[in-house]
């Protein structure tokens, strides 16, 4: 389904409802879920990552990996550790910082498809936008078997992505507070509780006692959370949440 169909076709009322719900969730912990539903309805991405480039080292605002395919689970921690230094989108990020204009690129247009191709990624759609001093890059990935993203330069598509980018920037602004900007908001309630316990320095046994569950349950939810966040270790969790361990 094309973007035009979402606005003028039979699915327009449903799309408007999803869009409205996303707008109403700005500034609340429920924003991530509503935003991901909106994106899923539009571009059918297999993975989503949103980074801020307000500082030299990027900060992760949102990450979600629906499919836990081997080779992509640790993309976020690899990127935050040092992968961002070789990101082909860095030039475009600086262009947007200077011009203030939203930019849309695909993996092929940005140049350089490593390490994504090696991880089974067929395409990456990146929307870069800025608001005040913050510059964000919204990255959406598709695996090779699902084909490439369809990009057109018509005004409707550009206006739509500019609106989406400004919604994200507004939600993750400094006025929203650290809890709202947490990438853990993409997790289920239990997965989030487990990760927050780890960030407070609790062991698996201590978290289990606090939540009145078995230690094995804590480990199960921790594994699920790591897979969704694209990480595989406690140190990566601290790095993702921009918290000193």
Short mmCIF file of C-alpha atoms in Angstrom, two decimals:
data_model
loop_
_atom_site.label_atom_id
_atom_site.label_comp_id
_atom_site.label_asym_id
_atom_site.label_seq_id
_atom_site.Cartn_x
_atom_site.Cartn_y
_atom_site.Cartn_z
CA UNK A 1 0.00 0.00 0.00
CA UNK A 2 1.36 3.42 -0.95
CA UNK A 3 1.51 6.40 1.38
CA UNK A 4 -1.18 8.06 -0.73
CA UNK A 5 -3.54 5.16 0.01
CA UNK A 6 -3.21 5.78 3.73
CA UNK A 7 -4.53 9.32 3.26
CA UNK A 8 -7.16 8.81 0.57
CA UNK A 9 -7.93 5.07 0.40
CA UNK A 10 -10.30 2.86 2.43
CA UNK A 11 -7.74 2.62 5.23
CA UNK A 12 -7.59 6.39 5.76
CA UNK A 13 -9.87 6.45 8.86
CA UNK A 14 -7.77 3.76 10.58
CA UNK A 15 -4.58 5.59 9.69
CA UNK A 16 -5.96 8.87 11.04
CA UNK A 17 -6.89 7.13 14.30
CA UNK A 18 -3.38 5.67 14.68
CA UNK A 19 -1.80 9.03 13.85
CA UNK A 20 -4.06 10.84 16.33
CA UNK A 21 -3.29 8.31 19.08
CA UNK A 22 0.43 8.79 18.47
CA UNK A 23 0.04 12.57 18.78
CA UNK A 24 -1.89 12.21 22.03
CA UNK A 25 0.86 10.01 23.50
CA UNK A 26 3.59 12.65 23.08
CA UNK A 27 5.28 13.25 26.42
CA UNK A 28 4.14 9.94 27.93
CA UNK A 29 5.92 6.57 28.38
CA UNK A 30 3.39 5.04 26.00
CA UNK A 31 4.68 7.01 23.03
CA UNK A 32 7.12 4.34 21.83
CA UNK A 33 4.40 1.73 21.37
CA UNK A 34 2.12 4.12 19.50
CA UNK A 35 4.97 5.37 17.32
CA UNK A 36 6.04 1.84 16.42
CA UNK A 37 2.48 0.94 15.47
CA UNK A 38 2.31 3.98 13.21
CA UNK A 39 5.57 3.08 11.50
CA UNK A 40 4.57 -0.56 11.12
CA UNK A 41 1.40 0.45 9.31
CA UNK A 42 3.29 2.70 6.89
CA UNK A 43 6.59 1.07 5.93
CA UNK A 44 6.58 -2.47 7.37
CA UNK A 45 10.08 -2.21 8.83
CA UNK A 46 11.73 -5.22 10.50
CA UNK A 47 13.78 -3.08 12.86
CA UNK A 48 13.73 0.51 14.12
CA UNK A 49 16.38 2.67 15.81
CA UNK A 50 16.22 6.39 16.67
CA UNK A 51 19.42 8.21 17.65
CA UNK A 52 20.10 11.76 18.80
CA UNK A 53 23.25 13.59 17.69
CA UNK A 54 23.08 16.52 20.07
CA UNK A 55 26.46 15.44 21.48
CA UNK A 56 29.54 13.96 19.72
CA UNK A 57 28.57 10.46 20.89
CA UNK A 58 25.02 9.60 19.80
CA UNK A 59 22.31 8.77 22.32
CA UNK A 60 19.67 6.12 21.66
CA UNK A 61 16.10 7.38 22.02
CA UNK A 62 14.31 4.29 20.76
CA UNK A 63 15.28 0.82 19.57
CA UNK A 64 13.12 -2.14 18.68
CA UNK A 65 14.02 -5.40 16.98
CA UNK A 66 10.93 -7.48 16.24
CA UNK A 67 12.83 -10.30 14.54
CA UNK A 68 15.69 -11.75 16.53
CA UNK A 69 17.77 -12.88 13.56
CA UNK A 70 21.37 -13.83 14.15
CA UNK A 71 23.72 -11.00 13.26
CA UNK A 72 21.38 -8.10 14.00
CA UNK A 73 20.73 -8.54 17.72
CA UNK A 74 23.75 -6.50 18.74
CA UNK A 75 23.56 -3.72 16.16
CA UNK A 76 22.68 -1.03 18.70
CA UNK A 77 25.54 -1.69 21.10
CA UNK A 78 27.99 -2.03 18.18
CA UNK A 79 26.83 1.31 16.80
CA UNK A 80 26.99 3.14 20.14
CA UNK A 81 30.40 1.72 21.02
CA UNK A 82 32.23 2.92 17.91
CA UNK A 83 30.19 2.00 14.83
CA UNK A 84 28.76 5.50 14.58
CA UNK A 85 32.21 6.78 13.62
CA UNK A 86 31.97 5.03 10.24
CA UNK A 87 28.26 5.65 9.68
CA UNK A 88 27.83 6.84 6.05
CA UNK A 89 24.95 9.06 7.23
CA UNK A 90 27.24 11.32 9.28
CA UNK A 91 27.73 13.73 6.37
CA UNK A 92 23.96 14.00 5.90
CA UNK A 93 23.49 14.55 9.64
CA UNK A 94 25.79 17.57 9.54
CA UNK A 95 24.01 18.88 6.44
CA UNK A 96 20.69 18.78 8.27
CA UNK A 97 22.25 20.43 11.32
CA UNK A 98 23.34 23.34 9.13
CA UNK A 99 20.30 23.63 6.84
CA UNK A 100 17.50 22.67 9.22
CA UNK A 101 15.79 20.74 6.41
CA UNK A 102 14.58 17.15 6.80
CA UNK A 103 16.50 14.65 4.66
CA UNK A 104 15.45 11.16 3.54
CA UNK A 105 18.01 8.61 2.36
CA UNK A 106 18.21 4.88 1.72
CA UNK A 107 21.19 2.62 2.32
CA UNK A 108 22.10 2.68 -1.37
CA UNK A 109 21.86 6.47 -1.57
CA UNK A 110 23.95 7.01 1.56
CA UNK A 111 26.71 4.78 0.20
CA UNK A 112 28.36 1.93 2.03
CA UNK A 113 26.15 -0.98 3.01
CA UNK A 114 28.46 -2.54 5.59
CA UNK A 115 27.96 -3.87 8.20
CA UNK A 116 24.26 -4.05 7.36
CA UNK A 117 24.55 -6.35 4.34
CA UNK A 118 26.62 -8.82 6.35
CA UNK A 119 23.83 -8.94 8.95
CA UNK A 120 21.21 -9.82 6.34
CA UNK A 121 19.81 -6.29 6.05
CA UNK A 122 18.51 -5.52 2.57
CA UNK A 123 17.84 -1.82 3.00
CA UNK A 124 17.88 1.03 5.49
CA UNK A 125 15.58 4.05 5.32
CA UNK A 126 16.92 7.02 7.28
CA UNK A 127 15.02 10.21 8.06
CA UNK A 128 17.21 12.96 9.51
CA UNK A 129 15.66 16.06 11.06
CA UNK A 130 16.45 18.75 13.60
CA UNK A 131 14.69 20.91 16.17
CA UNK A 132 16.50 23.57 18.17
CA UNK A 133 19.91 22.01 18.98
CA UNK A 134 18.91 18.38 18.57
CA UNK A 135 19.42 16.35 15.39
CA UNK A 136 17.84 12.91 15.14
CA UNK A 137 18.18 10.05 12.68
CA UNK A 138 15.29 7.61 12.47
CA UNK A 139 16.55 4.35 10.97
CA UNK A 140 14.23 1.68 9.63
CA UNK A 141 15.57 -1.65 8.38
CA UNK A 142 14.29 -4.40 6.13
CA UNK A 143 15.79 -7.84 5.73
CA UNK A 144 16.82 -8.88 2.23
CA UNK A 145 13.89 -11.24 1.73
CA UNK A 146 11.43 -8.37 2.29
CA UNK A 147 12.86 -6.16 -0.46
CA UNK A 148 13.86 -2.51 -0.47
CA UNK A 149 11.92 0.52 0.66
CA UNK A 150 10.04 2.45 -2.00
CA UNK A 151 11.05 6.10 -2.02
CA UNK A 152 9.41 8.85 -4.03
CA UNK A 153 10.20 12.54 -3.83
CA UNK A 154 6.61 13.72 -4.03
CA UNK A 155 5.49 16.44 -1.67
CA UNK A 156 3.12 14.19 0.28
CA UNK A 157 5.87 11.79 1.31
CA UNK A 158 8.28 14.56 2.26
CA UNK A 159 5.64 16.39 4.29
CA UNK A 160 4.63 13.17 6.02
CA UNK A 161 8.16 12.28 7.13
CA UNK A 162 8.86 15.83 8.21
CA UNK A 163 5.75 15.68 10.41
CA UNK A 164 6.79 12.31 11.86
CA UNK A 165 10.30 13.60 12.57
CA UNK A 166 8.98 16.68 14.37
CA UNK A 167 6.66 14.50 16.47
CA UNK A 168 9.65 12.42 17.57
CA UNK A 169 11.74 15.51 18.30
CA UNK A 170 8.92 17.07 20.31
CA UNK A 171 8.41 13.91 22.34
CA UNK A 172 12.09 13.40 23.13
CA UNK A 173 12.81 17.06 23.90
CA UNK A 174 14.54 17.98 27.15
CA UNK A 175 11.22 19.16 28.56
CA UNK A 176 9.87 15.61 28.45
CA UNK A 177 12.24 14.30 31.12
CA UNK A 178 14.61 11.33 31.20
CA UNK A 179 11.93 8.69 31.85
CA UNK A 180 10.05 9.61 28.70
CA UNK A 181 13.26 9.50 26.64
CA UNK A 182 14.20 6.03 27.89
CA UNK A 183 14.64 3.39 25.14
CA UNK A 184 13.21 0.90 27.67
CA UNK A 185 9.74 2.24 26.88
CA UNK A 186 9.69 -0.08 23.85
CA UNK A 187 9.61 -3.10 26.18
CA UNK A 188 6.76 -4.85 27.95
CA UNK A 189 6.06 -3.77 31.53
CA UNK A 190 7.83 -6.81 33.02
CA UNK A 191 10.84 -6.55 30.70
CA UNK A 192 11.18 -2.89 31.64
CA UNK A 193 11.02 -3.69 35.36
CA UNK A 194 13.82 -6.22 34.98
CA UNK A 195 16.06 -3.78 33.11
CA UNK A 196 15.36 -0.95 35.54
CA UNK A 197 16.33 -3.25 38.39
CA UNK A 198 19.62 -4.02 36.66
CA UNK A 199 20.26 -0.30 36.14
CA UNK A 200 19.81 0.13 39.90
CA UNK A 201 22.56 -2.42 40.44
CA UNK A 202 20.35 -5.31 41.56
CA UNK A 203 21.28 -8.93 40.88
CA UNK A 204 18.86 -11.35 39.22
CA UNK A 205 18.07 -12.87 42.63
CA UNK A 206 17.40 -9.45 44.15
CA UNK A 207 15.11 -8.50 41.27
CA UNK A 208 13.28 -11.81 41.61
CA UNK A 209 12.73 -11.19 45.34
CA UNK A 210 11.54 -7.62 44.71
CA UNK A 211 9.06 -8.67 41.99
CA UNK A 212 8.08 -11.91 43.74
CA UNK A 213 9.00 -14.12 40.79
CA UNK A 214 11.45 -16.97 40.25
CA UNK A 215 15.06 -16.09 39.31
CA UNK A 216 14.58 -18.10 36.11
CA UNK A 217 11.70 -15.79 35.20
CA UNK A 218 14.00 -12.79 35.56
CA UNK A 219 16.52 -14.40 33.22
CA UNK A 220 13.82 -15.18 30.65
CA UNK A 221 12.51 -11.61 30.57
CA UNK A 222 16.05 -10.24 30.53
CA UNK A 223 16.82 -12.33 27.44
CA UNK A 224 13.67 -11.07 25.70
CA UNK A 225 14.51 -7.47 26.59
CA UNK A 226 18.07 -7.79 25.28
CA UNK A 227 16.79 -9.20 21.98
CA UNK A 228 14.30 -6.38 21.48
CA UNK A 229 16.87 -3.72 22.38
CA UNK A 230 19.59 -5.15 20.15
CA UNK A 231 22.09 -5.80 22.95
CA UNK A 232 23.58 -8.83 24.70
CA UNK A 233 25.13 -7.68 27.98
CA UNK A 234 24.59 -5.64 31.14
CA UNK A 235 27.32 -3.19 30.16
CA UNK A 236 25.55 -2.62 26.84
CA UNK A 237 22.32 -1.90 28.74
CA UNK A 238 24.07 0.83 30.75
CA UNK A 239 25.57 2.25 27.55
CA UNK A 240 22.21 2.17 25.77
CA UNK A 241 20.50 4.03 28.62
CA UNK A 242 23.39 6.50 28.85
CA UNK A 243 24.00 5.51 32.46
CA UNK A 244 27.36 4.99 34.08
CA UNK A 245 27.78 1.46 35.45
#
